[in-house]
Coordinates of C-alpha atoms in Angstrom, one line a residue:
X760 CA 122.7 187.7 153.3
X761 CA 120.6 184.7 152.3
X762 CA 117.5 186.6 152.9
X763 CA 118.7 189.3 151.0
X764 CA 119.8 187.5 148.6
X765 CA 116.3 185.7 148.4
X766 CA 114.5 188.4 148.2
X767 CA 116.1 189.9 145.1
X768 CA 114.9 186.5 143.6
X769 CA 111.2 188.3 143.9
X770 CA 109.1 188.7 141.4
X771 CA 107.9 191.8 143.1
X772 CA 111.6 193.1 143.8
X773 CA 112.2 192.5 140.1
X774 CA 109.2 193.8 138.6
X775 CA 109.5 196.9 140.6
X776 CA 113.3 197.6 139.6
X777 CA 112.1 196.9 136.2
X778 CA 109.6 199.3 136.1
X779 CA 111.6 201.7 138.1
X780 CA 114.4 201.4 135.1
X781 CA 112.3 201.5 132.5
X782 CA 110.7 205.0 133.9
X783 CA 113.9 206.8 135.4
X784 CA 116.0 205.8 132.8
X785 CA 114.2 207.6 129.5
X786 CA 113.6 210.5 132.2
X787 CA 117.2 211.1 132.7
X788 CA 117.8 210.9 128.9
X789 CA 115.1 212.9 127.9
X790 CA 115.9 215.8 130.6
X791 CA 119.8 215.7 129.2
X792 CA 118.1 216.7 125.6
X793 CA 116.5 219.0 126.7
X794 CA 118.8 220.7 128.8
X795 CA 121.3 220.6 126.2
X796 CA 118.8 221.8 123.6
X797 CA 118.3 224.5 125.6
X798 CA 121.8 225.3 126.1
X799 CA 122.5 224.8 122.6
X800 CA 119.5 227.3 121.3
X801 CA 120.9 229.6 123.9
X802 CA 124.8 229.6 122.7
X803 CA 123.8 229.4 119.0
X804 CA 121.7 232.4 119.3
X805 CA 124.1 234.7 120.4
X806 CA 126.7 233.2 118.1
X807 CA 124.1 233.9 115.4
X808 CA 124.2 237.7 116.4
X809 CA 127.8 238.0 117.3
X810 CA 128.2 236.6 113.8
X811 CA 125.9 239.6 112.4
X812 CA 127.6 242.5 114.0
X813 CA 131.2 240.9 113.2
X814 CA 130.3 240.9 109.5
X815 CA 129.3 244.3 109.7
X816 CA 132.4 245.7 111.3
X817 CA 134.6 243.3 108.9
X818 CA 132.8 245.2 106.0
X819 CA 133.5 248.7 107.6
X820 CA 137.2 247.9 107.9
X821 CA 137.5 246.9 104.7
X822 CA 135.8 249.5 102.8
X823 CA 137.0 252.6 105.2
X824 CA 141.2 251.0 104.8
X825 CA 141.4 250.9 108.7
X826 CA 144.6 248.9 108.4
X827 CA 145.7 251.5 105.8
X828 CA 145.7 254.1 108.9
X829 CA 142.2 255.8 107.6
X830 CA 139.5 256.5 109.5
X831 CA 140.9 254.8 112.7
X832 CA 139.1 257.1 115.1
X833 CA 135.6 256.6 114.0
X834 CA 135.9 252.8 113.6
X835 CA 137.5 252.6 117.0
X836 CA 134.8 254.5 118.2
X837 CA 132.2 252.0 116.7
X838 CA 134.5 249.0 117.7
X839 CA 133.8 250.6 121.4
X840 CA 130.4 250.9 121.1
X841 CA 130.1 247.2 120.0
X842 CA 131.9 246.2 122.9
X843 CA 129.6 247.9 125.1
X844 CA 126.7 246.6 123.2
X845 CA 127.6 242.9 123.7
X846 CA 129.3 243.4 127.8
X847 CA 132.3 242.2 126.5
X848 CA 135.7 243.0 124.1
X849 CA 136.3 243.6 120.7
X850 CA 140.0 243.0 119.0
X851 CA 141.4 243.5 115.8
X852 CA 143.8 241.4 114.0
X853 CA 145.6 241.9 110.8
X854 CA 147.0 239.2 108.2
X855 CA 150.1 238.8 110.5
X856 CA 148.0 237.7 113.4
X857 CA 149.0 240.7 115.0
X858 CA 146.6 242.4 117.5
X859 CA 146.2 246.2 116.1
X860 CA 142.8 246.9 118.5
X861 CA 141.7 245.7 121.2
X862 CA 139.1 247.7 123.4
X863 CA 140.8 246.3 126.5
X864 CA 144.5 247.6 125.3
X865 CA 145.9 244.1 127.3
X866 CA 146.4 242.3 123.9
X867 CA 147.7 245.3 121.5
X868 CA 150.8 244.6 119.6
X869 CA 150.6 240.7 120.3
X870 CA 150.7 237.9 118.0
X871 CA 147.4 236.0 118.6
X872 CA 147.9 232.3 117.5
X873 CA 144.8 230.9 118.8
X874 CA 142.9 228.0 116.9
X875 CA 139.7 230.0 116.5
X876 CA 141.9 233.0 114.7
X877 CA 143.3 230.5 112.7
X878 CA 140.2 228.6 111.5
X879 CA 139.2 232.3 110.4
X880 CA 142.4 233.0 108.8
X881 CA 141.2 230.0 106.7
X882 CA 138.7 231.5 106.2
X883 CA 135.8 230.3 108.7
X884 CA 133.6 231.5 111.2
X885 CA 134.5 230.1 114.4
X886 CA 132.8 230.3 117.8
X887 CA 134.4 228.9 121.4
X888 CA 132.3 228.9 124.5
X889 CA 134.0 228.5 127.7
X890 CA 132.4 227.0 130.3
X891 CA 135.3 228.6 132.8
X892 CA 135.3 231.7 132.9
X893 CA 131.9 231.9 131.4
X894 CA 132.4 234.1 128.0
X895 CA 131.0 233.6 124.6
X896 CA 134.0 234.6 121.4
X897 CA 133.1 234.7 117.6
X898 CA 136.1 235.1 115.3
X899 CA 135.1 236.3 111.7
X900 CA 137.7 236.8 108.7
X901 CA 138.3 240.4 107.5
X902 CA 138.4 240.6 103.6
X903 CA 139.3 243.6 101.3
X904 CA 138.4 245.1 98.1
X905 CA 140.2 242.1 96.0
X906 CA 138.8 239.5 98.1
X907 CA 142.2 238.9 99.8
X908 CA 142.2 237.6 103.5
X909 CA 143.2 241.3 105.5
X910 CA 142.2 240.3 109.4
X911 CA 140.2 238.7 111.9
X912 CA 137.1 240.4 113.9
X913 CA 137.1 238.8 117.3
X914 CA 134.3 239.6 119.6
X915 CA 134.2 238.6 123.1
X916 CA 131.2 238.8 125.5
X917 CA 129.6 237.9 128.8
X918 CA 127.8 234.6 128.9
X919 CA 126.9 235.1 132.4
X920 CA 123.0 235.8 131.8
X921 CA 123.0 232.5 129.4
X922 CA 124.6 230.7 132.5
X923 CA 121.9 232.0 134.7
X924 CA 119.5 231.2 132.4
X925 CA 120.5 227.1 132.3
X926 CA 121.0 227.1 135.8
X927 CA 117.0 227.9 135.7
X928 CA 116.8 224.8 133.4
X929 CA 118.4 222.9 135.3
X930 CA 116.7 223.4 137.9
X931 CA 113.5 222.8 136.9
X932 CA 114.7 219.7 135.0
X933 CA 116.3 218.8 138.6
X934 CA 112.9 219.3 139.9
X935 CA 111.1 217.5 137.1
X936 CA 113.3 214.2 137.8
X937 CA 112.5 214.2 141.1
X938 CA 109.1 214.3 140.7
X939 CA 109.2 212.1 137.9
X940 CA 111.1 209.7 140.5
X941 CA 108.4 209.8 143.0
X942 CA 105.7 209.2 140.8
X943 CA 107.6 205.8 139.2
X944 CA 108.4 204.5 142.3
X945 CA 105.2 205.0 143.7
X946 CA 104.1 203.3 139.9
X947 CA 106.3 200.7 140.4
X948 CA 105.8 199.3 144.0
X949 CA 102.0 199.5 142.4
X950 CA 102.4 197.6 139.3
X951 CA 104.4 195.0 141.2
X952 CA 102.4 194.7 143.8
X953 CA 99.2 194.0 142.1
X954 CA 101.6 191.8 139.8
X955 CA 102.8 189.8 142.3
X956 CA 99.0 189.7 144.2
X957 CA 98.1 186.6 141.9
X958 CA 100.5 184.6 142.5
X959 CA 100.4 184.9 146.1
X960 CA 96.7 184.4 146.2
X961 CA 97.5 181.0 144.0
X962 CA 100.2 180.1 147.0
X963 CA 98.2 181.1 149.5
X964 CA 94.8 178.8 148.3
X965 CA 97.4 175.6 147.5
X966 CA 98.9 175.9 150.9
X967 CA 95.1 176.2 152.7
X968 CA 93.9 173.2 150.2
X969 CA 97.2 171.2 151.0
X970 CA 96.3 171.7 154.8
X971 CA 92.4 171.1 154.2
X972 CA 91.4 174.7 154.4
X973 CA 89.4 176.4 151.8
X974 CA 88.0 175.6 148.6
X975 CA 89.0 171.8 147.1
X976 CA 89.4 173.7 143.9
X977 CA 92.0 176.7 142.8
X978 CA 89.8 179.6 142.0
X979 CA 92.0 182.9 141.2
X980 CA 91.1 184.5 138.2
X981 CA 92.5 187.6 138.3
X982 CA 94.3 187.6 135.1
X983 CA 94.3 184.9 131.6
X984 CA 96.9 183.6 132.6
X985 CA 96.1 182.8 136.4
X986 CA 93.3 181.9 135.2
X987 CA 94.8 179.3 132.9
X988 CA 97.1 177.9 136.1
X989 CA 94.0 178.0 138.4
X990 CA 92.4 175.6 135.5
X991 CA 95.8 173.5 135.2
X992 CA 95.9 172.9 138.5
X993 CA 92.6 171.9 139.2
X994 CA 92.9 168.9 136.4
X995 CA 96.1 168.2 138.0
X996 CA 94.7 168.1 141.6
X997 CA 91.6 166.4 140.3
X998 CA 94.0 163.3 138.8
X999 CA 95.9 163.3 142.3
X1000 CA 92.9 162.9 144.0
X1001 CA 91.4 160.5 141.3
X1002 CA 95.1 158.9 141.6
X1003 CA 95.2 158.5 145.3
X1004 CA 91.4 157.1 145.4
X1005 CA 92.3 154.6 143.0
X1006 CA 95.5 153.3 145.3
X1007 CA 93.5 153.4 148.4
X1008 CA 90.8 151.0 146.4
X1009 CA 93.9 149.2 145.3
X1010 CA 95.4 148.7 148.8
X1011 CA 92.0 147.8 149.8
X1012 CA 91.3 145.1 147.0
X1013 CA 95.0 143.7 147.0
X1014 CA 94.8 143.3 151.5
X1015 CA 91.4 141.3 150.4
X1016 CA 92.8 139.4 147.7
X1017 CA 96.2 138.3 149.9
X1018 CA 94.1 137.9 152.8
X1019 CA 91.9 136.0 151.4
X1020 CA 93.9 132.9 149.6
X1021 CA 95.6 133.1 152.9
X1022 CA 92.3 132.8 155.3
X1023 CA 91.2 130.1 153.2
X1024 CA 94.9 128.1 153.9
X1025 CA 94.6 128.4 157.3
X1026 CA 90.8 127.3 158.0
X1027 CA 92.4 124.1 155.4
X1028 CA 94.9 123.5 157.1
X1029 CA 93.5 124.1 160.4
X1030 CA 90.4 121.6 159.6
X1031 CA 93.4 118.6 158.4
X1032 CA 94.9 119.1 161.7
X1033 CA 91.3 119.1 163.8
X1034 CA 91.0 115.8 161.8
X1035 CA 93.8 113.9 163.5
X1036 CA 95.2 110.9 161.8
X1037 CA 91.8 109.4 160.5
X1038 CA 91.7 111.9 157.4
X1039 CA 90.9 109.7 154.2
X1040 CA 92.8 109.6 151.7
X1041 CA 90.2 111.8 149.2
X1042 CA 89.6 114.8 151.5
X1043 CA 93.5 115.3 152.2
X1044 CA 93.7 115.3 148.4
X1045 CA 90.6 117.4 147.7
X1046 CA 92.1 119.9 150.7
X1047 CA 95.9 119.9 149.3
X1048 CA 94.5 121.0 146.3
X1049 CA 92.3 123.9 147.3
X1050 CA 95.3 125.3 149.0
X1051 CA 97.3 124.6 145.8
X1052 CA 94.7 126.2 144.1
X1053 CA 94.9 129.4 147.0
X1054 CA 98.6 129.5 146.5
X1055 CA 98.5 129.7 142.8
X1056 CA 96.3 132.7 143.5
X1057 CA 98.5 134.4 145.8
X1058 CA 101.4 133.5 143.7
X1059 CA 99.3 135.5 140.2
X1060 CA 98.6 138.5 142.9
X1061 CA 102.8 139.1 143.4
X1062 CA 103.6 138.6 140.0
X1063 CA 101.1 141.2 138.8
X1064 CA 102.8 143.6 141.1
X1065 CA 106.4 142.8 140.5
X1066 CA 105.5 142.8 136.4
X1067 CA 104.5 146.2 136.6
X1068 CA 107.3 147.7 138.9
X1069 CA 110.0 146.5 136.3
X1070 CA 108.1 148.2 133.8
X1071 CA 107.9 151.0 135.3
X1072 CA 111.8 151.4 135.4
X1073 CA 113.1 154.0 133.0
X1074 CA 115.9 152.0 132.1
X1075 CA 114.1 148.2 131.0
X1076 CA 116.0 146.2 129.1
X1077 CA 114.5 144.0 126.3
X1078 CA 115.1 141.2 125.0
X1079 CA 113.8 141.4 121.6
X1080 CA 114.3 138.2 119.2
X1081 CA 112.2 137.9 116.3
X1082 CA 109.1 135.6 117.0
X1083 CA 106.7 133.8 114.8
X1084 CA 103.3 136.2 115.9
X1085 CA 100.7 133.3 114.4
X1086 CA 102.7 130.3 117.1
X1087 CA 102.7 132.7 119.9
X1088 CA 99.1 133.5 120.3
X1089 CA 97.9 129.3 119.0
X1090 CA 100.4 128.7 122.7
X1091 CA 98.8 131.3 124.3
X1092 CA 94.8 129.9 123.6
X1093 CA 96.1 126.4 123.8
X1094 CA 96.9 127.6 127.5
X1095 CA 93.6 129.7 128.2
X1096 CA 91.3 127.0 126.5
X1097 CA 90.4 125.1 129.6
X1098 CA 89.3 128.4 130.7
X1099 CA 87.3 129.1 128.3
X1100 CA 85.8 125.9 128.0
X1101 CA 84.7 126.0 131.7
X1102 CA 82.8 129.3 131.1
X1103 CA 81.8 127.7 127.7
X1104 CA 83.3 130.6 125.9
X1105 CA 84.2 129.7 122.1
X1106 CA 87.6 130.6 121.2
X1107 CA 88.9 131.4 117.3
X1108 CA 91.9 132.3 115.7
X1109 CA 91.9 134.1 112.3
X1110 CA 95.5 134.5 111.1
X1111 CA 95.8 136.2 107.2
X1112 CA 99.2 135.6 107.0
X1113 CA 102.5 134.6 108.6
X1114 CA 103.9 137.1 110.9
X1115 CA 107.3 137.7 112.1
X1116 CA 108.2 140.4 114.7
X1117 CA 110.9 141.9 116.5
X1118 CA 109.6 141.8 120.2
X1119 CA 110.7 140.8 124.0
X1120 CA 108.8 137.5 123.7
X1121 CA 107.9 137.1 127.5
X1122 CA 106.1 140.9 127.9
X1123 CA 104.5 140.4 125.1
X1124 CA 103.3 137.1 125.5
X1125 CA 102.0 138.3 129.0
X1126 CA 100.1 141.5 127.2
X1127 CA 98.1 139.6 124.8
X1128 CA 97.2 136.9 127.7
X1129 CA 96.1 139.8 129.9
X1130 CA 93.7 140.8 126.9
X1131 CA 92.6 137.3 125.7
X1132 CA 91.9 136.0 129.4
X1133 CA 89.7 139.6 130.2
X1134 CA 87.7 138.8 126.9
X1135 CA 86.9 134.8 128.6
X1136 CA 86.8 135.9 132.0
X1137 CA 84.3 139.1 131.1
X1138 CA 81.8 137.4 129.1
X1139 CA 78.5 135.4 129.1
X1140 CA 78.4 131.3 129.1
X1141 CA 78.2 130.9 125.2
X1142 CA 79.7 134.1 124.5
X1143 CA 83.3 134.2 121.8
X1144 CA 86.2 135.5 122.3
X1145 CA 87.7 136.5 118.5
X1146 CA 91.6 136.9 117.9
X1147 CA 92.3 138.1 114.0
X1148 CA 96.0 138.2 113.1
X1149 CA 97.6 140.9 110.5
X1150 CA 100.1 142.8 109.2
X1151 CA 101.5 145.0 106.4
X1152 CA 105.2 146.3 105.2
X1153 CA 105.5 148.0 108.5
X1154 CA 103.1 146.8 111.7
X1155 CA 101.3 143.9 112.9
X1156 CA 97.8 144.2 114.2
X1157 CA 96.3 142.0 116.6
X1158 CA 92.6 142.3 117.5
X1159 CA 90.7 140.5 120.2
X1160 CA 87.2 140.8 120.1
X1161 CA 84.4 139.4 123.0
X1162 CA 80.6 139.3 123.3
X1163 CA 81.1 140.1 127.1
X1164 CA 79.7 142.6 129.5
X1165 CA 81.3 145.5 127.6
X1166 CA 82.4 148.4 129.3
X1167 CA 80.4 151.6 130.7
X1168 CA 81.2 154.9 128.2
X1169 CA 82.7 156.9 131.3
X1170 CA 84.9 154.2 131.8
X1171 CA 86.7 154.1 128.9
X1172 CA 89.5 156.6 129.0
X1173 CA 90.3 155.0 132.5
X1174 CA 90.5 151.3 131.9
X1175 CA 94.5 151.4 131.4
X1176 CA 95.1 153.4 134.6
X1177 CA 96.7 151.3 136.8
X1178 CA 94.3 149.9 140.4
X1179 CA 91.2 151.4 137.9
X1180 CA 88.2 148.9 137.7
X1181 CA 85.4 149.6 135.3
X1182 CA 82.8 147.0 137.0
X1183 CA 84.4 146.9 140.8
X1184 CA 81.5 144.5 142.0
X1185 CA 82.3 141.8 139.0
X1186 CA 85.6 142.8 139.2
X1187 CA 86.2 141.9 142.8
X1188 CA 84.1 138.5 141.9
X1189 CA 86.2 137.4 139.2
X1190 CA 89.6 138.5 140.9
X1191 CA 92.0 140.0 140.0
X1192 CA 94.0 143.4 140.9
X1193 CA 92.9 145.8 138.7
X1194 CA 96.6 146.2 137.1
X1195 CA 96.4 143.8 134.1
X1196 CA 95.6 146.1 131.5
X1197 CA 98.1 148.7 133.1
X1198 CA 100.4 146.2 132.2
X1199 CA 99.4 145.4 128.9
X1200 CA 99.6 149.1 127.7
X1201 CA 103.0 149.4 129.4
X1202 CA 104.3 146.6 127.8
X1203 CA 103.0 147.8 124.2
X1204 CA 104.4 150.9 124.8
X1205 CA 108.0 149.7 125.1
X1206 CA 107.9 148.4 121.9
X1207 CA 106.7 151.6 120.4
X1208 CA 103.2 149.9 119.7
X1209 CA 99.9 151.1 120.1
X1210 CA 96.4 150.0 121.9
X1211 CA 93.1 151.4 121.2
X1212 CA 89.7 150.1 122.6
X1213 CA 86.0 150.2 121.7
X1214 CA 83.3 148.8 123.9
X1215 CA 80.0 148.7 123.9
X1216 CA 78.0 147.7 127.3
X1217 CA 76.2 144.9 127.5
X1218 CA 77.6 143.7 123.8
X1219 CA 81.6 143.4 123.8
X1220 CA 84.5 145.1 123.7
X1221 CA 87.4 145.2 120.8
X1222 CA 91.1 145.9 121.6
X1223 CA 93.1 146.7 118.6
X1224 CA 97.0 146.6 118.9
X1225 CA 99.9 147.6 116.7
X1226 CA 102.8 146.5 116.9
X1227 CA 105.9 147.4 114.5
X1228 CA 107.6 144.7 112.6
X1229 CA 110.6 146.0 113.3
X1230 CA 112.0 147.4 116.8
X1231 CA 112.4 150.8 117.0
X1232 CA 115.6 151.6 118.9
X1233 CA 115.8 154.7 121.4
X1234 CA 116.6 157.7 119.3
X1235 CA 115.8 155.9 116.2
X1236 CA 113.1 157.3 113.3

C-alpha cells in the first residue's frame, strides 16, 4: 500500500494523469456537442417540415369548413396521404379537444388532453420527441376565417431512420474517443517521461558524485530550469567542499596548536625533573613561566572555540547595558599596548565625540580586540594601528586602520568564514585558529551591526563597523 501509495507521489504518475485529464476530458465534452448537435440538427429538421405540412393542412381545413361537415372526403383523403408521406399518423382535433380524425381510427371520438395539444390550443407550435418508442409528433393550432382558435393538426411519424442515423454518430464518436484515448495516453506516458528524465538524470549524477563516481560537478542541461539547479548545486557543492577543506585545515591547525603548548610542557617539565633537586632558583622561574606562558596559549585556543559555539546558538541571550564606546576601546588599547609596543607598532585613538551604545559589553568588547590585536599582530615593526571613533542620530562607527601585510584580493570575500586563513604560512607563525574574525562578524551581527573591509596587500587593511545606538529587538523596525 505504501508503495502504491508512493508512487502516486510521482512526478511522472502525476504528470501523466494530468495530461491524460487534460486530453480525455475536452474529448468527451466536445464528442457530447457534437453528438447532440447532430441529434439536435436531425430532430429540428424534421420538426421544421412536419411544421410546413401541418400549416398547410390547418389552412385546408379552415378554408374547405371540414369541421362544418364539408368536403370531409377529400381532406381525409389528403390527411391519408400525409400520413403515408411522413410513415406515421395524422389526427384531428376540434376546439373541444375532441379527436374527429385520426388515420389510425384508435383515437376517434376521444378527448385528447395532452400538454403538446394544449400548448397549441394556446396557440403554439409544439413538438415532443420520444426517445421510447422512437416517434417524432408536431401539434399545430387550426384557425378559421375570423382568426378564432377551431383545432389542432397533430402529426405523428417514425423517427426510426433519425435513430439509425445517431446510432452512426455515435459510433463513430465511440470510435473517435477511443482513438483519441490511445493517442493521449501514449502522449502522456511520453510527456512524462521525458518530464521526469531530468530530474532523474539530476538524482542519478548526485547519487554517483556522493559515492565518488562521475563528474565532481552536476552537468544536466536538458531544460532552463535544470539547468539552473545543475548551476545551484554546483555553487552549493563547491562551498561544501570549500567548507569541508577549511575544517580539515582547521582540525589540522587546532591538533598543532594544542599539541604544541602541550609538547612544549612536557619537554619543561620533563627537563625540571631530569634536573633533580639542584635546579636554581632562576631556571625553575624562567621554566614555570614558559609553561605559564604555554598554558595561557592553550587556555586562548578553548576560549576561541567555546566563543564561537555560543554564538552560534539560535537562541543567545544578550545582555545589553548601555556602555560609554570612547572608555571601552581606551581599556581595550591600554590592554594590547604592550603588544604593540613589543612589535613597535604605534597605537592612536581618534574619538570625535562621546558615544553611548546599547550593546552586550563582553562580545563586543571581544570583537573590536579580535580586530585591533589582527591590525598589531599583522603589521611591520614601525607600522600603526589607527582606531577613529563616530557616530550620528542613529549608529556608531568604529574604524581600525593598519599599515600591515594587507590581504590578497581573492581573499577578501573569505576572511570572515570561520577556520579560513588568508596568509596560512604567517598565520600558523603568529598563532592563532583562524576563527577570530568569524567571531567578530558573529558578534556584530547580533547586534544588528555591520562590518565591511578594504585591504590592500602589502599596504593595510581598514575594517569599518556600525553599530546602532540603540538595540534593535527581534521583530522590531
Amino acid at each position: 500500500m505504501s508503495n502504491l501509495l508512493k508512487a502516486f507521489h510521482s512526478l511522472k504518475v502525476k504528470t501523466f494523469f494530468a495530461y491524460l485529464f487534460i486530453g480525455i476530458v475536452p474529448g468527451i465534452v466536445l464528442t457530447g456537442l457534437f453528438y447532440n448537435t447532430v441529434r439536435s440538427k436531425s430532430i429540428s429538421g424534421d420538426v421544421t417540415s412536419m411544421s410546413t405540412q401541418a400549416s398547410l393542412v390547418a389552412d385546408e381545413i379552415a378554408l374547405n369548413g371540414y369541421f362544418q361537415g364539408e368536403n370531409t372526403d377529400t381532406i381525409e383523403k389528403e390527411l391519408s396521404t400525409v400520413g403515408n408521406v411522413f410513415s406515421g399518423r395524422v389526427m384531428i382535433i376540434d376546439k373541444t379537444l375532441t379527436v374527429v380524425y385520426d388515420t389510425y381510427d384508435m383515437y376517434a371520438g376521444r378527448v385528447m388532453v395532452w400538454s403538446k395539444v394544449l400548448e397549441s390550443a394556446n396557440g403554439s407550435i409544439a413538438s415532443d420527441y420520444d426517445t421510447t418508442n422512437h416517434t417524432l409528433t408536431v401539434t399545430y393550432p387550426i384557425y378559421d376565417a375570423n382568426n378564432n382558435f377551431a383545432g389542432v393538426v397533430l402529426i405523428t411519424e417514425s423517427a426510426e431512420y433519425i435513430e439509425n442515423n445517431l446510432n452512426y454518430y455515435w459510433s463513430l464518436c465511440v470510435l473517435f474517443l477511443l482513438v483519441l484515448t490511445l493517442i493521449i495516453l501514449a502522449f502522456s506516458l511520453f510527456v512524462s517521461v521525458k518530464t521526469a528524465k531530468p530530474l532523474n538524470d539530476i538524482k542519478t549524477a548526485i547519487d554517483n558524485m556522493s559515492k565518488g563516481f562521475g563528474d565532481s560537478e552536476l552537468r544536466v542541461k536538458t531544460t532552463t530550469e535544470t539547468e539552473a539547479i545543475s548551476e545551484s548545486f554546483n555553487s552549493f557543492h563547491a562551498q561544501m567542499k570549500l567548507l569541508d577543506e577549511s575544517r580539515q585545515e582547521f582540525v589540522s591547525n587546532v591538533s598543532h596548536e594544542l599539541k604544541t603548548p602541550l609538547t612544549s610542557m612536557k619537554v619543561l617539565a620533563e627537563s625540571l625533573i631530569g634536573m633533580g633537586d639542584g635546579v636554581p632558583v632562576e631556571m625553575y622561574q624562567e621554566f614555570m613561566t614558559d609553561i605559564v606562558g604555554e598554558v595561557d596559549r592553550e587556555t586562548k585556543i578553548v576560549n576561541d572555540l567555546l566563543s564561537l559555539v555560543k554564538m552560534d546558538k539560535t537562541d543567545v541571550v544578550l545582555d545589553i547595558t548601555p556602555l560609554n564606546m570612547n572608555e571601552l576601546i581606551e581599556l581595550i588599547m591600554k590592554r594590547l599596548k604592550p603588544i604593540a609596543e613589543k612589535q613597535q607598532i604605534e597605537m592612536v585613538l581618534e574619538s570625535f565625540r562621546p558615544v553611548t551604545v546599547e550593546v552586550d559589553e563582553v562580545k563586543i568588547t571581544l570583537a573590536i580586540s579580535n580586530l585591533i590585536e589582527n591590525g598589531i599582530k599583522y603589521n611591520n615593526p614601525g607600522g600603526f594601528v589607527h582606531v577613529s571613533l563616530n557616530a550620528d542620530h542613529m549608529y556608531c562607527y568604529i574604524r581600525i586602520e593598519d599599515s600591515g601585510l594587507g590581504i590578497p584580493e581573492e581573499s577578501i570575500d573569505h576572511i570572515f568564514e570561520r577556520f579560513y586563513r588568508a596568509d596560512k604560512s604567517h598565520s600558523r607563525e603568529i598563532g592563532g585558529t583562524g576563527l577570530g574574525l568569524a567571531i567578530t562578524k558573529n558578534a556584530i551581527q547580533l547586534h544588528h551591526g555591520e562590518i565591511k573591509v578594504a585591504s590592500t596587500l602589502g599596504e593595510g587593511t581598514t575594517f569599518d563597523v556600525r553599530l546602532p545606538l540603540n538595540y534593535i529587538k527581534e521583530g522590531q523596525n
